[in-house]
XYZ file of C-alpha atoms in Angstrom:
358
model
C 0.000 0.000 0.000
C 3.293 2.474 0.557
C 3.032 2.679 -3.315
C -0.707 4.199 -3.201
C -0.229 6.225 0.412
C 1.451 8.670 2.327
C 0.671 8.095 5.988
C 0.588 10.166 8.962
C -0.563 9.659 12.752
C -3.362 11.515 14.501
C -2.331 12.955 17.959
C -3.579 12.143 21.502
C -5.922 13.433 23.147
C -7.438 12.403 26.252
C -10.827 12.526 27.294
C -10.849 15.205 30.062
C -9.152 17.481 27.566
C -11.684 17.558 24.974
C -13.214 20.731 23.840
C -17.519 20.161 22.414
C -17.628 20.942 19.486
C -18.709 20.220 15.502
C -15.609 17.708 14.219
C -15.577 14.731 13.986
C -13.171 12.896 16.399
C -11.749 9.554 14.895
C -10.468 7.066 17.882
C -10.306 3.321 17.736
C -13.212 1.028 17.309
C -15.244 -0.175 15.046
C -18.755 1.332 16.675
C -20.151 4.240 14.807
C -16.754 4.345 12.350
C -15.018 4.959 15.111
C -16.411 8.400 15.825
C -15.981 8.935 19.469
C -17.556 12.305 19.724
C -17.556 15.562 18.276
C -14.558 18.468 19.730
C -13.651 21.988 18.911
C -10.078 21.879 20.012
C -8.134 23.890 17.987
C -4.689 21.989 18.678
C -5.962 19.181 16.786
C -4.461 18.833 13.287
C -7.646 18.426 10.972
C -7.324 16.092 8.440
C -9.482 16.979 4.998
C -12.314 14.778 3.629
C -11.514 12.171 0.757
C -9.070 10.225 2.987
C -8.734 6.688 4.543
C -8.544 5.834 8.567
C -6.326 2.793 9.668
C -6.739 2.354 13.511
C -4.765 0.169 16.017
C -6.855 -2.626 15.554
C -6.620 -2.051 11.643
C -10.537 -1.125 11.204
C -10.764 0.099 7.884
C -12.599 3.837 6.973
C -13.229 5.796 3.984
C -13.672 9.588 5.049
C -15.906 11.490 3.012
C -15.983 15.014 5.745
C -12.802 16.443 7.511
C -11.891 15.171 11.104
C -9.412 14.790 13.859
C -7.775 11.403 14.951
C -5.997 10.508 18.153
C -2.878 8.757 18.037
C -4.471 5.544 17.300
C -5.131 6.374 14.093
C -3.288 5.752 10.430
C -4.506 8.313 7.896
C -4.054 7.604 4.828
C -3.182 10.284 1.896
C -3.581 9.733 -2.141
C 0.006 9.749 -3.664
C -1.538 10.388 -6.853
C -5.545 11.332 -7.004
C -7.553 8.004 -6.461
C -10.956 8.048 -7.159
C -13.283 7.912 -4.065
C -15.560 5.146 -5.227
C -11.880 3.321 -5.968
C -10.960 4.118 -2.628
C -14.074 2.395 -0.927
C -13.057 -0.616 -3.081
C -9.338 -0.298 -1.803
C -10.952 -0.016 2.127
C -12.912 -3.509 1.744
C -9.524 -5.154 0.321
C -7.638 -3.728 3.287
C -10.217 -4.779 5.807
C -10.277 -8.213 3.964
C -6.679 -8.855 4.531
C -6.148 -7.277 7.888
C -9.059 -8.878 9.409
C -8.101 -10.641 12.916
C -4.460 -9.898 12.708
C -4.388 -7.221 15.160
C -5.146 -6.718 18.534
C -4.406 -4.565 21.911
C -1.547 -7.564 21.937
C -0.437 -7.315 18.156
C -1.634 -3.338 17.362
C -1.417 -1.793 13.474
C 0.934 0.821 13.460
C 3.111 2.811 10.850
C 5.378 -0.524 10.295
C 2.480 -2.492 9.838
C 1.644 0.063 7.204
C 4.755 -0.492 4.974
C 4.179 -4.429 5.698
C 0.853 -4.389 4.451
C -0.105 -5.888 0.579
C -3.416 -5.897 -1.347
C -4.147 -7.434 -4.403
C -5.439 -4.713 -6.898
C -7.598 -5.084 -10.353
C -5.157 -4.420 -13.434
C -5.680 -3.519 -16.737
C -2.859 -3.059 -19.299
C -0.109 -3.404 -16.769
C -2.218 -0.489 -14.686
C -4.252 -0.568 -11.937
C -8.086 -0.092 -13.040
C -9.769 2.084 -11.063
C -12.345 2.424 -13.701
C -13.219 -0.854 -12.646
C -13.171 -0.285 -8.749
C -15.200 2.616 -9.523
C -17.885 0.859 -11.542
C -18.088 -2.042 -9.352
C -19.084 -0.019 -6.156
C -21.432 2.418 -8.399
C -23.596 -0.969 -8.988
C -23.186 -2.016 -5.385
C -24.373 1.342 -4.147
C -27.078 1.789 -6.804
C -28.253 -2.354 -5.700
C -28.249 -1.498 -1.864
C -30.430 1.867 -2.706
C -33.012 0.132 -4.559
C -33.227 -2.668 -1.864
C -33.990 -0.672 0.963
C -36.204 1.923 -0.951
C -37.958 -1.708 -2.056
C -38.035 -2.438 1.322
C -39.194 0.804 2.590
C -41.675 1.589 0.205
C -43.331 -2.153 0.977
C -43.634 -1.339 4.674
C -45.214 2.220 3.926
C -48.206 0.248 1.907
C -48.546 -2.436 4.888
C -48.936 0.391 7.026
C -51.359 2.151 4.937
C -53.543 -0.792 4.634
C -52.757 -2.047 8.214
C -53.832 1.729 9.341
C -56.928 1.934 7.212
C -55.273 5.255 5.194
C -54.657 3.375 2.190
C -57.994 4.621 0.631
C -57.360 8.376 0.507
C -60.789 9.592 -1.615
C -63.191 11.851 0.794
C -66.855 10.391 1.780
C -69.382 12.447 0.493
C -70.099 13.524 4.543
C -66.056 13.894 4.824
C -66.232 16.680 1.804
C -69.371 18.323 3.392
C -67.799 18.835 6.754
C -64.931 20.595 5.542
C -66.966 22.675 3.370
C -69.169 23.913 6.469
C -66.527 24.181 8.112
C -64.291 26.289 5.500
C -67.886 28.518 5.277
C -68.198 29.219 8.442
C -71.348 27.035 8.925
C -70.036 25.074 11.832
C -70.902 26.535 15.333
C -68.766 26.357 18.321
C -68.641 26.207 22.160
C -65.826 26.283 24.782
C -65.997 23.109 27.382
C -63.367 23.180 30.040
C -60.767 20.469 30.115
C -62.371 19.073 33.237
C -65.601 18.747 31.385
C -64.272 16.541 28.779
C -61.693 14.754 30.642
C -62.216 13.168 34.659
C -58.570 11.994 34.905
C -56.196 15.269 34.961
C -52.805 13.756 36.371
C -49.563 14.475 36.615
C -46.414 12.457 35.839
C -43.883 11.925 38.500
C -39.949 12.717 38.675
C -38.001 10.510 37.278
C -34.185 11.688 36.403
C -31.896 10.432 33.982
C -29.772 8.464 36.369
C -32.892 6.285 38.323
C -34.312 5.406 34.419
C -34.141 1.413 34.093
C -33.849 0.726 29.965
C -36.807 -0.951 28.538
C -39.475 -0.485 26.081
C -42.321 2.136 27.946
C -41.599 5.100 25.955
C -41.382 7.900 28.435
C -41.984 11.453 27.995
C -40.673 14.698 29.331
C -41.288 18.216 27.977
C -40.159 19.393 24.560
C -41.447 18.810 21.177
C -37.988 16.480 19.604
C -39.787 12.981 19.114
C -42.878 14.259 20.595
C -41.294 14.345 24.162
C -40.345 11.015 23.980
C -36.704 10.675 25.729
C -36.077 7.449 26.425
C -37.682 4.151 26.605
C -37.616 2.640 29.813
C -38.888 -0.102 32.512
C -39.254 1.842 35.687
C -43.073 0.547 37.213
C -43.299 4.340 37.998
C -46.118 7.156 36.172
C -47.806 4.487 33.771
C -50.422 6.286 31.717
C -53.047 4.462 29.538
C -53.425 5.098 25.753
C -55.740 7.183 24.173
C -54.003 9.781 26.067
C -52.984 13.440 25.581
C -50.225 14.789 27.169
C -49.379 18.619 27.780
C -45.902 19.498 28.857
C -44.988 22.886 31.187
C -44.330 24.593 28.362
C -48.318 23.642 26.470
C -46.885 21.453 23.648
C -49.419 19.337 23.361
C -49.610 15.531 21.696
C -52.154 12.604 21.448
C -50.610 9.248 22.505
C -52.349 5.899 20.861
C -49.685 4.106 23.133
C -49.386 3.381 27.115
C -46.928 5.939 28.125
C -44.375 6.757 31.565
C -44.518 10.713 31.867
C -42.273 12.861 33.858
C -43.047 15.497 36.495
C -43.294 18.061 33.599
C -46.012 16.910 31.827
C -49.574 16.310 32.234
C -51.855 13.350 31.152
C -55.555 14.018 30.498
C -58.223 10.965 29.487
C -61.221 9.294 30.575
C -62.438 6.194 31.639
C -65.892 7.142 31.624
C -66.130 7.657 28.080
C -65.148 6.153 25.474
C -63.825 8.886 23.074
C -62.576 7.311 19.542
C -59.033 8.237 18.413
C -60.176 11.083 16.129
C -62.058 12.594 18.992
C -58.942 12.899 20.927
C -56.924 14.164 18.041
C -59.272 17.002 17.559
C -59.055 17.601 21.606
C -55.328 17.790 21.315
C -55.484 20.309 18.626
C -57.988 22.781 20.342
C -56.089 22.169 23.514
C -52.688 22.953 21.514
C -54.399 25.897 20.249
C -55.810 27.530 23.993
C -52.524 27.128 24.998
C -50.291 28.463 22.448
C -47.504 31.031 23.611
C -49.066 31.257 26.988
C -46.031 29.342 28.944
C -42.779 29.386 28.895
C -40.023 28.500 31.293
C -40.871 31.823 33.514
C -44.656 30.805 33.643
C -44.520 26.609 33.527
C -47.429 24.982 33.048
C -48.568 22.877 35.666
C -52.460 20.174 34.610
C -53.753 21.235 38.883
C -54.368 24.636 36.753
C -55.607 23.579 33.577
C -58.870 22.013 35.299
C -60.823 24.999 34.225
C -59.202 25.926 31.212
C -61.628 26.121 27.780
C -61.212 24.711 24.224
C -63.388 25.454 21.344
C -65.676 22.556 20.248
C -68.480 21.726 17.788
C -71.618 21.600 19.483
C -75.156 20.015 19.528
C -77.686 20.046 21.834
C -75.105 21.789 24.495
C -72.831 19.000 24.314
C -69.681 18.322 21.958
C -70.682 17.210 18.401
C -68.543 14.288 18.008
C -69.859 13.662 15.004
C -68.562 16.111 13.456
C -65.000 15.870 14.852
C -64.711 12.468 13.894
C -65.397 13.439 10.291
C -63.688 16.178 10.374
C -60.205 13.897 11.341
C -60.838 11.655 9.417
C -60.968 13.904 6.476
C -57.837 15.426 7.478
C -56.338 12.642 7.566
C -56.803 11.634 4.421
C -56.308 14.971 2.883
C -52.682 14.368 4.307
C -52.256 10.923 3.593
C -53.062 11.378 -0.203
C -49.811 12.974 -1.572
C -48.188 9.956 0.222
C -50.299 7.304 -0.907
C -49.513 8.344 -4.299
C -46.286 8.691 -4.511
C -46.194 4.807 -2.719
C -48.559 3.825 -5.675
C -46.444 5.002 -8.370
C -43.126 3.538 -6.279
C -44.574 0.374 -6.325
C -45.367 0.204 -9.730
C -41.862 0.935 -10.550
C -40.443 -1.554 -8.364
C -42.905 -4.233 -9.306
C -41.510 -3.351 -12.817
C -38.539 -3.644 -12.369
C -38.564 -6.865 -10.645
C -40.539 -8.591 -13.752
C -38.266 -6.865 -16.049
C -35.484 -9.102 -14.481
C -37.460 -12.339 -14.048
């Protein structure tokens, strides 16, 4: 490889030195391409994009962004310009051959380097890159159309599994967005203790105490919908069919059973039996009485929301439900559409593709 490469070593730097920051920070490992974390320390020599990583345990990287390395670290620099596709190729022949040969007993360092042979495509007494080039074009362009296969068949199990796979409006779906685009749909404010006879809560929790599992738990903030962590803890179990409201109002629907934080309220009922769209149009008048009203000098706190007022269809004094189910549902598939399209016309492709090749 001495014939293809110029070397050089990264530098050290230990842990409690590290400045945060936006580079990349190459150390040994294979986890995450051996990207330890991200620093700002200007000491570090930064190494450009376009180059290869050897570490001590001779895991093999191509670099496509600029970086730092600790001492650890080989990188690798073009004597003559290499094609990047050509250089992926070259990084799967060096992992190939240096594959369990090195250890913390028997690391890869610069001698190692000059020691080190790969077999290389030639053409006409040259190496091909063309051909290194071309082959991992067609292994890219093979792995893309897999997983957008892939991904585009889970979107249409999802749609069907979901019920959104049939996007065209009911004749009632089309009517209630008309009256209520017109003007023709009248409303009333019911407080959230009117609609709602469990107001609770969550309870503290902190990062340290938080067992891992798979009960999604949420905090405030709006990043995954509050959800921080996933966890096991037998502590602040909410039901689904939930809404939650965090300090600062954000407001979300939950079709799953839930752990919640001290921050955040829950609000449902077990008395009645509201359907999924019902709650989804709760959560969005909610979201609405609450906008810019809290912040983190006026948190939010569900004791004081008992007699707080959303706007709601009406009938007969009560809430039309009617009429927020259709309206949700409509919505929904208003939303849906552009997706379920674009899914449709995927799957053609794909399915044409396939018989194409059979």
């Amino acid at each position: 490889m001495k014939d293809l490469f110029t070397i050089k070593r990264g530098k050290r730097l230990t842990v409690e030195n590290r400045v945060k920051g936006n580079r990349p920070l190459i150390t040994a490992g294979y986890e995450n391409t051996g990207v330890a974390e991200f620093i700002g320390n200007n000491n570090q020599e930064i190494f450009p994009e376009d180059t290869i990583t050897i570490d001590m345990f001779a895991n093999t990287f191509y670099r496509n962004y600029s970086y730092s390395a600790d001492d650890n670290i080989l990188v690798l620099f073009d004597k003559e310009k290499i094609p990047s596709k050509a250089k992926n190729f070259i990084v799967g022949l060096i992992n190939k051959v240096l594959s369990t040969k090195f250890s913390y007993g028997k690391q890869y360092r610069m001698g190692s380097f000059e020691e080190t042979k790969i077999q290389l495509p030639i053409k006409n007494g040259k190496i091909n890159f063309s051909f290194m080039e071309k082959f991992i074009a067609e292994l890219e362009a093979e792995h893309i159309a897999e997983l957008e296969a892939e991904h585009i068949a889970e979107l249409e199990a999802y749609l069907v599994a979901t019920g959104l796979k049939d996007h065209t409006l009911t004749v009632k779906e089309q009517q209630v967005l008309d009256d209520f685009e017109n003007g023709k749909i009248t409303f009333k404010e019911f407080t959230y203790e009117s609609i709602f006879n469990k107001i609770v809560q969550g309870r503290r929790l902190t990062k340290n105490d938080q067992i891992s599992g798979d009960i999604p738990f949420v905090m405030a903030g709006t990043t995954n919908t509050g959800v921080v962590n996933y966890i096991s803890n037998p502590v602040a179990s909410f039901p689904k069919n939930s809404i939650t409201i965090d300090i600062f109002g954000n407001t979300f629907y939950r079709s799953y059973n839930f752990g919640a934080g001290d921050d955040t309220g829950v609000y449902w009922s077990d008395e009645k039996n509201y359907s999924k769209e019902t709650m989804l149009f709760f959560a969005a008048s909610m979201g609405k009485s609450l906008f810019g009203k809290f912040d983190f000098g006026k948190k939010l706190r569900s004791s004081q929301s008992l007699n707080f007022k959303m706007k709601l269809p009406f009938i007969n004094k009560q809430p039309n439900y009617i009429i927020m189910e259709t309206f949700i549902s409509a919505i929904q598939k208003l939303v849906i559409k552009d997706v379920v399209l674009y899914a449709d016309k995927k799957i053609a492709t794909t399915k044409s593709v396939v018989e194409k090749e059979i």
